[in-house]
Amino acid sequence: MNHPVTTLPSVTAVLPAAGIGSRMQADCPKQYLTIGHRSILEHAIDALLRHPRIQQVIVAISPGDQQFEQLPIAADPRVSVTIGGRQRADSVLAGLQLAGDAQWVLVHDAARPCLHADDLARLLAIMEHSKVGGILAAPVRDTMKRAEPSLGTISHTIERQELWHALTPQLFPLALLKHCLQRALDEGVTITDEASALEYCGYHPLLVSGRSDNIKVTRPEDLALAVFYLTQLDN
């Protein structure tokens, strides 16, 4: 007996890359630091382009950025560029304006170069059964403490069984994400990731378990870890 083939929609990816990454204490924005012969941003983009369902990658850069156009990957016809904004949400919204009639959008950190193909595939698979979308996330393993404000002392231990580290990519229906981001911005809500915009609007995205080595390069010590993890991926 022949089984019907499930046709999933194509996906547009957006990478907000307008930040300067001051915590890296580097001479250039962290996404342009190199691992091997490629920038962190190129590693992040390439991990997405390897999946056949991702047809377009939109990179939101700062107005004065002169580095992106010099990257070899900038010449890929699947890669587009737009000018980002002051906040992450502004940059993502700018990217969504170029997404055309895409039904789903995948948002990925420009400084997260170690995405595994199987994690990406599991996340994309939720389009078959979710109308809200979801995020890659990793369960918290360490004991978590809440601090006393301004004292530098422990207030109490937080139960970690229900805590997850939010990762990227994060995958949502384009129209829904655009609506939630715009509403959050209009109402002055601080948005630290795309899922928080949906949460603010009353939605509950799925948690898709991902690998904890899908790290974001934020501090100098993260760069050595990213080099190690990418070496393992290549092997």
Coordinates of N, CA and C in Angstrom, one line a residue:
M1 N 0.8 -1.2 0.0 CA 0.0 0.0 0.0 C 0.9 1.2 0.0
N2 N 0.5 2.2 -0.8 CA 1.3 3.4 -0.9 C 0.9 4.4 0.2
H3 N 1.8 5.0 0.9 CA 1.6 5.9 1.9 C 1.7 7.3 1.4
P4 N 0.8 8.3 1.8 CA 1.0 9.6 1.3 C 2.3 10.3 1.8
V5 N 2.9 11.0 0.9 CA 4.1 11.7 1.2 C 3.8 13.1 1.9
T6 N 4.4 13.3 3.0 CA 4.2 14.6 3.7 C 5.0 15.7 3.1
T7 N 4.4 16.7 2.7 CA 5.2 17.8 2.1 C 5.3 19.0 3.1
L8 N 6.5 19.2 3.5 CA 6.7 20.3 4.4 C 7.1 21.6 3.7
P9 N 6.7 22.7 4.2 CA 7.0 24.0 3.5 C 8.5 24.3 3.6
S10 N 8.9 25.1 2.6 CA 10.3 25.5 2.7 C 10.4 26.6 3.8
V11 N 11.6 26.8 4.2 CA 11.9 27.7 5.4 C 12.9 28.7 5.0
T12 N 12.6 29.9 5.5 CA 13.6 31.0 5.4 C 14.2 31.2 6.8
A13 N 15.5 31.4 6.8 CA 16.3 31.6 8.0 C 16.7 33.1 8.1
V14 N 16.7 33.6 9.4 CA 17.1 34.9 9.7 C 18.2 34.9 10.7
L15 N 19.3 35.6 10.5 CA 20.4 35.7 11.5 C 20.6 37.1 11.9
P16 N 20.2 37.5 13.1 CA 20.5 38.9 13.5 C 22.0 39.0 13.8
A17 N 22.7 39.9 13.0 CA 24.1 40.0 13.2 C 24.5 41.4 13.3
A18 N 23.7 42.3 13.9 CA 24.0 43.7 14.0 C 24.7 44.1 15.3
G19 N 24.9 43.1 16.2 CA 25.5 43.4 17.5 C 27.1 43.5 17.4
I20 N 27.7 44.1 18.4 CA 29.1 44.4 18.4 C 29.8 43.4 19.3
G21 N 29.1 42.7 20.2 CA 29.8 41.7 21.0 C 30.9 42.2 21.9
S22 N 30.5 43.2 22.7 CA 31.5 43.9 23.5 C 32.2 43.0 24.6
R23 N 31.4 42.0 25.0 CA 32.0 41.1 26.0 C 33.1 40.2 25.5
M24 N 33.3 40.1 24.2 CA 34.4 39.3 23.7 C 35.7 40.0 23.8
Q25 N 35.7 41.4 24.0 CA 36.9 42.2 24.1 C 37.8 42.0 22.9
A26 N 37.2 41.9 21.7 CA 37.9 41.7 20.5 C 37.9 43.0 19.6
D27 N 38.7 43.0 18.6 CA 38.8 44.1 17.7 C 37.7 44.2 16.7
C28 N 36.9 43.2 16.6 CA 35.8 43.2 15.6 C 34.6 42.5 16.2
P29 N 33.5 42.7 15.7 CA 32.3 42.0 16.2 C 32.5 40.5 16.3
K30 N 32.0 39.8 17.3 CA 32.3 38.4 17.6 C 32.0 37.5 16.4
Q31 N 30.9 37.8 15.6 CA 30.5 37.0 14.5 C 31.6 36.9 13.4
Y32 N 32.5 37.9 13.4 CA 33.6 37.9 12.4 C 34.9 37.3 12.9
L33 N 35.0 36.9 14.1 CA 36.2 36.2 14.5 C 36.2 34.9 13.8
T34 N 37.5 34.4 13.5 CA 37.6 33.2 12.7 C 37.9 32.0 13.5
I35 N 37.4 30.9 13.0 CA 37.7 29.5 13.5 C 38.1 28.8 12.2
G36 N 39.4 28.3 12.2 CA 39.9 27.8 11.0 C 40.1 28.9 10.0
H37 N 39.6 28.7 8.8 CA 39.7 29.8 7.8 C 38.4 30.5 7.5
R38 N 37.4 30.3 8.4 CA 36.1 30.9 8.2 C 35.7 31.6 9.4
S39 N 34.8 32.6 9.2 CA 34.3 33.4 10.4 C 33.2 32.6 11.1
I40 N 33.0 32.9 12.3 CA 31.9 32.3 13.1 C 30.6 32.4 12.4
L41 N 30.3 33.6 11.8 CA 29.1 33.8 11.0 C 29.0 32.8 9.9
E42 N 30.1 32.6 9.1 CA 30.0 31.7 8.0 C 29.7 30.3 8.5
H43 N 30.3 29.8 9.6 CA 30.0 28.5 10.1 C 28.5 28.4 10.4
A44 N 27.9 29.5 11.0 CA 26.5 29.5 11.4 C 25.6 29.4 10.2
I45 N 25.9 30.2 9.2 CA 25.1 30.2 7.9 C 25.2 28.8 7.2
D46 N 26.5 28.3 7.1 CA 26.7 27.1 6.4 C 25.9 25.9 7.0
A47 N 25.8 25.9 8.3 CA 25.1 24.8 9.0 C 23.6 24.8 8.6
L48 N 23.1 26.0 8.3 CA 21.7 26.1 7.8 C 21.6 25.7 6.4
L49 N 22.4 26.2 5.5 CA 22.3 26.0 4.1 C 22.5 24.5 3.7
R50 N 23.1 23.8 4.6 CA 23.3 22.3 4.3 C 22.0 21.6 4.3
H51 N 21.0 22.1 4.9 CA 19.7 21.4 4.9 C 18.9 21.8 3.7
P52 N 18.4 20.9 2.9 CA 17.7 21.2 1.7 C 16.4 22.0 1.8
R53 N 15.8 22.0 3.0 CA 14.5 22.7 3.2 C 14.7 24.2 3.4
I54 N 15.9 24.6 3.7 CA 16.2 26.0 4.0 C 16.6 26.6 2.6
Q55 N 15.8 27.4 2.1 CA 16.0 28.0 0.7 C 16.6 29.4 0.7
Q56 N 16.5 30.1 1.9 CA 17.0 31.4 1.9 C 17.5 31.7 3.3
V57 N 18.6 32.4 3.4 CA 19.2 32.9 4.7 C 19.3 34.4 4.6
I58 N 18.7 35.1 5.5 CA 18.8 36.6 5.5 C 19.6 37.0 6.7
V59 N 20.6 37.8 6.5 CA 21.5 38.3 7.5 C 21.3 39.7 7.8
A60 N 20.9 40.1 9.0 CA 20.7 41.5 9.4 C 21.9 42.1 10.0
I61 N 22.6 43.0 9.3 CA 23.9 43.6 9.8 C 23.7 45.0 10.2
S62 N 24.7 45.5 10.9 CA 24.7 46.9 11.3 C 24.9 47.9 10.2
P63 N 24.4 49.1 10.3 CA 24.5 50.0 9.1 C 25.9 50.3 8.7
G64 N 26.9 50.2 9.6 CA 28.3 50.5 9.2 C 29.1 49.3 8.9
D65 N 28.5 48.1 8.8 CA 29.2 46.9 8.6 C 29.8 46.8 7.2
Q66 N 31.1 46.7 7.1 CA 31.8 46.6 5.9 C 32.5 45.2 5.7
Q67 N 32.2 44.3 6.7 CA 32.9 43.0 6.7 C 32.1 41.9 6.0
F68 N 30.8 42.0 6.1 CA 30.0 40.9 5.6 C 30.2 40.7 4.1
E69 N 30.2 41.8 3.4 CA 30.3 41.7 1.9 C 31.6 41.1 1.5
Q70 N 32.6 41.1 2.4 CA 33.9 40.5 2.0 C 34.0 39.0 2.2
L71 N 33.0 38.4 2.9 CA 32.9 37.0 3.2 C 32.6 36.2 1.9
P72 N 33.2 35.1 1.6 CA 32.9 34.3 0.4 C 31.4 33.9 0.4
I73 N 30.9 33.6 1.6 CA 29.5 33.1 1.6 C 28.5 34.2 1.2
A74 N 28.9 35.5 1.3 CA 28.0 36.6 0.9 C 27.6 36.5 -0.6
A75 N 28.4 35.8 -1.4 CA 28.1 35.7 -2.8 C 27.2 34.5 -3.1
D76 N 26.8 33.7 -2.1 CA 25.9 32.6 -2.3 C 24.5 33.2 -2.7
P77 N 23.9 32.8 -3.8 CA 22.6 33.4 -4.2 C 21.5 33.1 -3.2
R78 N 21.7 32.2 -2.3 CA 20.6 31.9 -1.2 C 20.8 32.8 -0.1
V79 N 21.8 33.6 0.0 CA 22.1 34.5 1.1 C 21.7 36.0 0.8
S80 N 20.9 36.6 1.6 CA 20.5 38.0 1.4 C 20.9 38.8 2.6
V81 N 21.0 40.1 2.5 CA 21.4 40.9 3.6 C 20.5 42.1 3.7
T82 N 20.3 42.5 5.0 CA 19.4 43.7 5.3 C 20.1 44.4 6.4
I83 N 19.6 45.6 6.7 CA 20.2 46.4 7.8 C 19.3 46.2 9.0
G84 N 20.0 45.8 10.1 CA 19.4 45.5 11.4 C 19.1 46.8 12.2
G85 N 18.6 46.5 13.4 CA 18.2 47.7 14.2 C 19.0 47.7 15.5
R86 N 18.5 48.5 16.5 CA 19.2 48.7 17.7 C 19.1 47.5 18.6
Q87 N 17.9 46.8 18.6 CA 17.6 45.6 19.4 C 17.6 44.4 18.5
R88 N 17.7 43.2 19.1 CA 17.6 42.0 18.4 C 16.3 41.9 17.7
A89 N 15.2 42.2 18.3 CA 13.9 42.1 17.7 C 13.7 43.0 16.5
D90 N 14.4 44.2 16.5 CA 14.3 45.1 15.4 C 15.0 44.4 14.2
S91 N 16.2 43.8 14.5 CA 16.9 43.1 13.4 C 16.2 41.9 12.8
V92 N 15.5 41.1 13.7 CA 14.7 40.0 13.2 C 13.6 40.5 12.3
L93 N 12.9 41.5 12.8 CA 11.8 42.1 12.0 C 12.2 42.6 10.7
A94 N 13.4 43.2 10.6 CA 14.0 43.7 9.3 C 14.2 42.5 8.4
G95 N 14.7 41.4 9.0 CA 14.9 40.2 8.2 C 13.6 39.6 7.6
L96 N 12.6 39.7 8.5 CA 11.3 39.1 8.1 C 10.7 39.8 6.9
Q97 N 11.0 41.1 6.8 CA 10.5 41.9 5.7 C 11.0 41.4 4.3
L98 N 12.1 40.6 4.3 CA 12.6 40.1 3.1 C 12.2 38.7 2.8
A99 N 11.4 38.1 3.8 CA 11.1 36.7 3.7 C 10.0 36.3 2.7
G100 N 9.4 37.3 2.1 CA 8.4 37.1 1.0 C 7.2 36.3 1.5
D101 N 6.9 35.3 0.8 CA 5.7 34.5 1.2 C 6.0 33.2 1.9
A102 N 7.2 33.2 2.5 CA 7.6 32.0 3.3 C 6.6 31.8 4.5
Q103 N 6.3 30.6 4.7 CA 5.3 30.2 5.8 C 6.0 30.1 7.2
W104 N 7.2 29.6 7.2 CA 7.9 29.4 8.4 C 9.3 30.1 8.4
V105 N 9.7 30.6 9.5 CA 11.0 31.3 9.6 C 11.8 30.7 10.8
L106 N 13.1 30.5 10.5 CA 14.0 29.9 11.5 C 15.0 31.1 11.9
V107 N 15.1 31.4 13.2 CA 16.0 32.4 13.6 C 17.1 31.8 14.4
H108 N 18.4 32.1 14.0 CA 19.6 31.5 14.5 C 20.6 32.6 14.9
D109 N 21.2 32.4 16.0 CA 22.3 33.3 16.5 C 23.4 33.4 15.5
A110 N 23.9 34.6 15.2 CA 25.0 34.7 14.3 C 26.3 34.2 14.9
A111 N 26.4 34.1 16.2 CA 27.6 33.7 16.9 C 27.4 32.3 17.5
R112 N 26.6 31.5 16.9 CA 26.4 30.1 17.3 C 26.8 29.1 16.2
P113 N 28.1 28.8 16.1 CA 28.6 28.1 14.9 C 28.5 26.6 15.0
C114 N 28.1 26.0 16.1 CA 28.3 24.5 16.3 C 27.0 23.7 16.2
L115 N 26.1 24.2 15.3 CA 24.8 23.5 15.2 C 25.0 22.1 14.5
H116 N 24.4 21.1 15.1 CA 24.4 19.7 14.5 C 23.3 19.6 13.5
A117 N 23.5 18.8 12.5 CA 22.5 18.6 11.4 C 21.3 17.8 12.0
D118 N 21.5 16.9 12.9 CA 20.4 16.1 13.4 C 19.5 17.0 14.3
D119 N 20.1 17.9 15.1 CA 19.3 18.8 15.9 C 18.4 19.7 15.0
L120 N 19.0 20.2 13.9 CA 18.3 21.0 13.0 C 17.1 20.2 12.4
A121 N 17.4 19.0 12.0 CA 16.4 18.2 11.4 C 15.2 17.9 12.3
R122 N 15.5 17.6 13.6 CA 14.5 17.4 14.6 C 13.6 18.6 14.8
L123 N 14.2 19.8 14.8 CA 13.5 21.0 15.0 C 12.6 21.3 13.8
L124 N 13.1 21.1 12.6 CA 12.3 21.3 11.4 C 11.1 20.4 11.3
A125 N 11.3 19.2 11.9 CA 10.2 18.2 11.8 C 8.9 18.6 12.6
I126 N 9.0 19.5 13.5 CA 7.8 19.9 14.3 C 6.8 20.6 13.4
M127 N 7.2 21.1 12.2 CA 6.3 21.7 11.3 C 5.1 20.8 10.9
E128 N 5.4 19.5 11.1 CA 4.3 18.5 10.7 C 3.2 18.5 11.7
H129 N 3.4 18.9 12.9 CA 2.4 18.8 13.9 C 2.2 20.0 14.8
S130 N 2.9 21.1 14.7 CA 2.8 22.2 15.5 C 2.3 23.4 14.7
K131 N 1.4 24.2 15.3 CA 1.0 25.4 14.6 C 1.7 26.7 15.3
V132 N 2.4 26.4 16.3 CA 3.1 27.5 17.1 C 4.6 27.6 16.8
G133 N 5.2 26.4 16.7 CA 6.6 26.3 16.5 C 7.3 25.9 17.8
G134 N 8.7 26.1 17.8 CA 9.4 25.6 19.0 C 10.9 26.0 18.9
I135 N 11.6 25.6 19.9 CA 13.0 26.0 19.9 C 13.9 24.8 20.3
L136 N 15.2 24.9 19.9 CA 16.1 23.9 20.4 C 16.5 24.4 21.9
A137 N 16.6 23.4 22.8 CA 16.9 23.7 24.1 C 17.6 22.6 24.8
A138 N 18.4 22.8 25.8 CA 19.1 21.8 26.5 C 18.7 21.8 28.0
P139 N 18.4 20.7 28.6 CA 18.1 20.6 30.0 C 19.2 21.2 30.9
V140 N 18.8 21.9 31.9 CA 19.8 22.4 32.9 C 20.4 21.3 33.7
R141 N 21.7 21.2 33.8 CA 22.3 20.1 34.5 C 22.9 20.5 35.9
D142 N 23.3 21.8 35.9 CA 23.9 22.3 37.1 C 22.9 22.7 38.2
T143 N 23.3 22.7 39.4 CA 22.4 23.3 40.5 C 22.3 24.8 40.3
M144 N 21.1 25.3 40.4 CA 20.8 26.7 40.1 C 20.5 27.4 41.4
K145 N 21.1 28.6 41.6 CA 20.9 29.4 42.7 C 20.3 30.8 42.4
R146 N 19.4 31.2 43.1 CA 18.9 32.6 43.0 C 19.6 33.5 44.0
A147 N 20.1 34.6 43.5 CA 20.9 35.5 44.3 C 20.0 36.5 45.0
E148 N 20.5 37.0 46.2 CA 19.9 38.1 46.9 C 20.3 39.4 46.1
P149 N 19.4 40.2 45.7 CA 19.7 41.4 44.9 C 20.7 42.3 45.7
S150 N 21.8 42.7 45.0 CA 22.8 43.6 45.5 C 23.7 43.1 46.6
L151 N 23.4 41.9 47.1 CA 24.2 41.4 48.3 C 25.3 40.4 47.8
G152 N 25.1 39.8 46.7 CA 26.1 38.8 46.3 C 26.0 37.5 47.1
T153 N 24.9 37.2 47.7 CA 24.7 36.0 48.5 C 23.6 35.2 47.9
I154 N 23.5 33.9 48.3 CA 22.5 33.0 47.8 C 21.2 33.3 48.5
S155 N 20.1 33.4 47.8 CA 18.8 33.5 48.3 C 18.2 32.1 48.6
H156 N 18.2 31.3 47.5 CA 17.7 29.9 47.6 C 18.1 29.1 46.4
T157 N 18.0 27.8 46.5 CA 18.2 26.9 45.3 C 17.0 26.8 44.5
I158 N 17.1 26.8 43.2 CA 16.0 26.7 42.3 C 15.9 25.3 41.8
E159 N 14.7 24.7 41.8 CA 14.5 23.4 41.3 C 14.8 23.3 39.8
R160 N 15.7 22.5 39.4 CA 16.2 22.5 38.0 C 15.5 21.6 37.1
Q161 N 14.6 20.7 37.7 CA 13.9 19.7 36.8 C 13.1 20.3 35.7
E162 N 12.6 21.5 35.9 CA 11.8 22.1 34.8 C 12.5 23.3 34.1
L163 N 13.8 23.4 34.3 CA 14.6 24.5 33.7 C 15.3 24.0 32.4
W164 N 15.3 24.8 31.4 CA 16.0 24.5 30.1 C 16.8 25.7 29.7
H165 N 18.0 25.4 29.1 CA 18.7 26.5 28.4 C 18.1 26.7 27.0
A166 N 17.7 27.9 26.8 CA 17.2 28.2 25.4 C 18.3 28.4 24.4
L167 N 18.3 27.6 23.3 CA 19.3 27.7 22.3 C 18.6 28.3 21.0
T168 N 19.4 28.3 20.0 CA 18.8 28.5 18.6 C 19.4 27.4 17.7
P169 N 18.7 27.2 16.6 CA 17.6 28.0 16.0 C 16.3 27.9 16.8
Q170 N 15.4 28.9 16.5 CA 14.1 28.9 16.9 C 13.2 29.0 15.7
L171 N 12.1 28.2 15.7 CA 11.3 28.0 14.4 C 9.9 28.4 14.7
F172 N 9.3 29.3 13.9 CA 7.9 29.7 14.1 C 7.3 30.1 12.8
P173 N 5.9 30.0 12.7 CA 5.2 30.5 11.5 C 5.6 32.0 11.4
L174 N 5.9 32.4 10.2 CA 6.4 33.8 10.0 C 5.4 34.8 10.4
A175 N 4.1 34.7 10.0 CA 3.1 35.7 10.4 C 3.0 35.8 11.9
L176 N 3.0 34.7 12.6 CA 2.8 34.7 14.0 C 4.0 35.4 14.7
L177 N 5.2 35.0 14.3 CA 6.4 35.7 14.9 C 6.4 37.2 14.6
K178 N 6.1 37.6 13.4 CA 6.1 39.0 13.1 C 5.1 39.7 14.0
H179 N 3.9 39.2 14.2 CA 2.9 39.8 15.0 C 3.4 39.9 16.4
C180 N 3.9 38.9 17.0 CA 4.3 38.9 18.4 C 5.5 39.8 18.7
L181 N 6.5 39.8 17.8 CA 7.6 40.7 17.9 C 7.2 42.2 17.9
Q182 N 6.3 42.5 16.9 CA 5.8 43.9 16.8 C 5.0 44.3 18.0
R183 N 4.2 43.4 18.5 CA 3.4 43.8 19.7 C 4.3 44.0 20.9
A184 N 5.3 43.1 21.1 CA 6.2 43.3 22.2 C 6.9 44.6 22.1
L185 N 7.4 44.9 20.9 CA 8.1 46.2 20.8 C 7.2 47.4 21.0
D186 N 6.0 47.3 20.5 CA 5.1 48.4 20.6 C 4.7 48.6 22.1
E187 N 4.7 47.6 22.9 CA 4.3 47.7 24.3 C 5.5 47.7 25.2
G188 N 6.7 47.9 24.7 CA 7.9 48.2 25.5 C 8.4 47.0 26.3
V189 N 8.2 45.8 25.8 CA 8.6 44.6 26.4 C 10.0 44.2 26.0
T190 N 10.8 43.8 26.9 CA 12.2 43.4 26.6 C 12.1 41.9 26.0
I191 N 12.7 41.7 24.8 CA 12.6 40.4 24.2 C 14.1 39.9 24.1
T192 N 14.4 38.8 24.8 CA 15.8 38.3 24.7 C 15.9 37.2 23.7
D193 N 14.8 36.6 23.3 CA 14.8 35.6 22.2 C 13.4 35.6 21.6
E194 N 13.3 35.0 20.4 CA 12.0 35.0 19.7 C 10.9 34.3 20.5
A195 N 11.2 33.2 21.2 CA 10.2 32.5 22.0 C 9.6 33.4 23.0
S196 N 10.4 34.3 23.6 CA 9.8 35.2 24.7 C 8.8 36.1 24.1
A197 N 8.9 36.5 22.8 CA 7.8 37.3 22.2 C 6.5 36.5 22.1
L198 N 6.6 35.2 21.7 CA 5.4 34.4 21.6 C 4.8 34.1 23.0
E199 N 5.7 33.9 24.0 CA 5.2 33.7 25.4 C 4.5 34.9 25.9
Y200 N 5.0 36.1 25.6 CA 4.3 37.3 26.0 C 2.9 37.4 25.4
C201 N 2.7 36.9 24.2 CA 1.4 36.9 23.5 C 0.5 35.7 23.9
G202 N 1.0 34.9 24.8 CA 0.1 33.8 25.3 C 0.3 32.5 24.6
Y203 N 1.4 32.3 23.8 CA 1.6 31.1 23.1 C 2.7 30.3 23.9
H204 N 2.7 29.0 23.6 CA 3.6 28.0 24.3 C 4.4 27.2 23.3
P205 N 5.5 27.7 22.8 CA 6.3 27.0 21.8 C 6.8 25.7 22.4
L206 N 7.1 24.7 21.5 CA 7.6 23.4 21.9 C 9.1 23.5 22.3
L207 N 9.5 22.7 23.2 CA 11.0 22.5 23.5 C 11.5 21.3 22.8
V208 N 12.4 21.4 22.0 CA 13.0 20.3 21.2 C 14.5 20.1 21.8
S209 N 14.7 19.0 22.4 CA 16.0 18.7 23.0 C 17.1 18.8 22.0
G210 N 18.1 19.6 22.4 CA 19.3 19.8 21.5 C 20.6 19.5 22.3
R211 N 21.6 19.5 21.6 CA 22.9 19.2 22.2 C 23.5 20.5 22.9
S212 N 24.1 20.3 24.0 CA 24.6 21.4 24.8 C 25.9 22.0 24.2
D213 N 26.5 21.3 23.2 CA 27.7 21.9 22.6 C 27.3 22.8 21.5
N214 N 26.0 23.1 21.3 CA 25.6 24.1 20.4 C 25.7 25.5 21.1
I215 N 26.9 25.9 21.3 CA 27.2 27.1 22.2 C 27.1 28.4 21.4
K216 N 26.9 29.4 22.1 CA 27.0 30.8 21.6 C 28.3 31.4 22.0
V217 N 29.1 31.9 21.1 CA 30.3 32.5 21.4 C 30.1 33.9 22.0
T218 N 30.2 34.1 23.3 CA 29.9 35.4 23.9 C 31.1 35.9 24.6
R219 N 31.9 35.1 25.2 CA 33.1 35.5 26.0 C 34.3 34.9 25.4
P220 N 35.5 35.5 25.7 CA 36.7 34.9 25.1 C 36.9 33.4 25.3
E221 N 36.6 32.9 26.4 CA 36.8 31.5 26.7 C 35.9 30.6 25.8
D222 N 34.8 31.1 25.3 CA 33.9 30.4 24.4 C 34.5 30.0 23.1
L223 N 35.5 30.9 22.7 CA 36.1 30.6 21.3 C 36.8 29.3 21.3
A224 N 37.6 29.0 22.3 CA 38.4 27.8 22.4 C 37.4 26.6 22.4
L225 N 36.3 26.7 23.1 CA 35.3 25.6 23.1 C 34.7 25.4 21.7
A226 N 34.4 26.5 21.0 CA 33.8 26.4 19.7 C 34.8 25.7 18.7
V227 N 36.1 26.1 18.8 CA 37.1 25.4 18.0 C 37.1 23.9 18.2
F228 N 37.1 23.5 19.5 CA 37.1 22.1 19.8 C 35.8 21.4 19.2
Y229 N 34.7 22.0 19.5 CA 33.4 21.4 19.1 C 33.3 21.3 17.5
L230 N 33.8 22.3 16.8 CA 33.7 22.3 15.4 C 34.7 21.2 14.8
T231 N 35.8 21.0 15.5 CA 36.8 20.0 15.1 C 36.1 18.6 15.2
Q232 N 35.3 18.4 16.3 CA 34.6 17.1 16.5 C 33.6 17.0 15.4
L233 N 32.9 18.0 15.0 CA 31.9 18.0 14.0 C 32.5 17.6 12.7
D234 N 33.6 18.2 12.3 CA 34.3 17.9 11.1 C 34.8 16.4 11.0
N235 N 35.1 15.9 12.2 CA 35.5 14.5 12.2 C 34.4 13.5 12.2

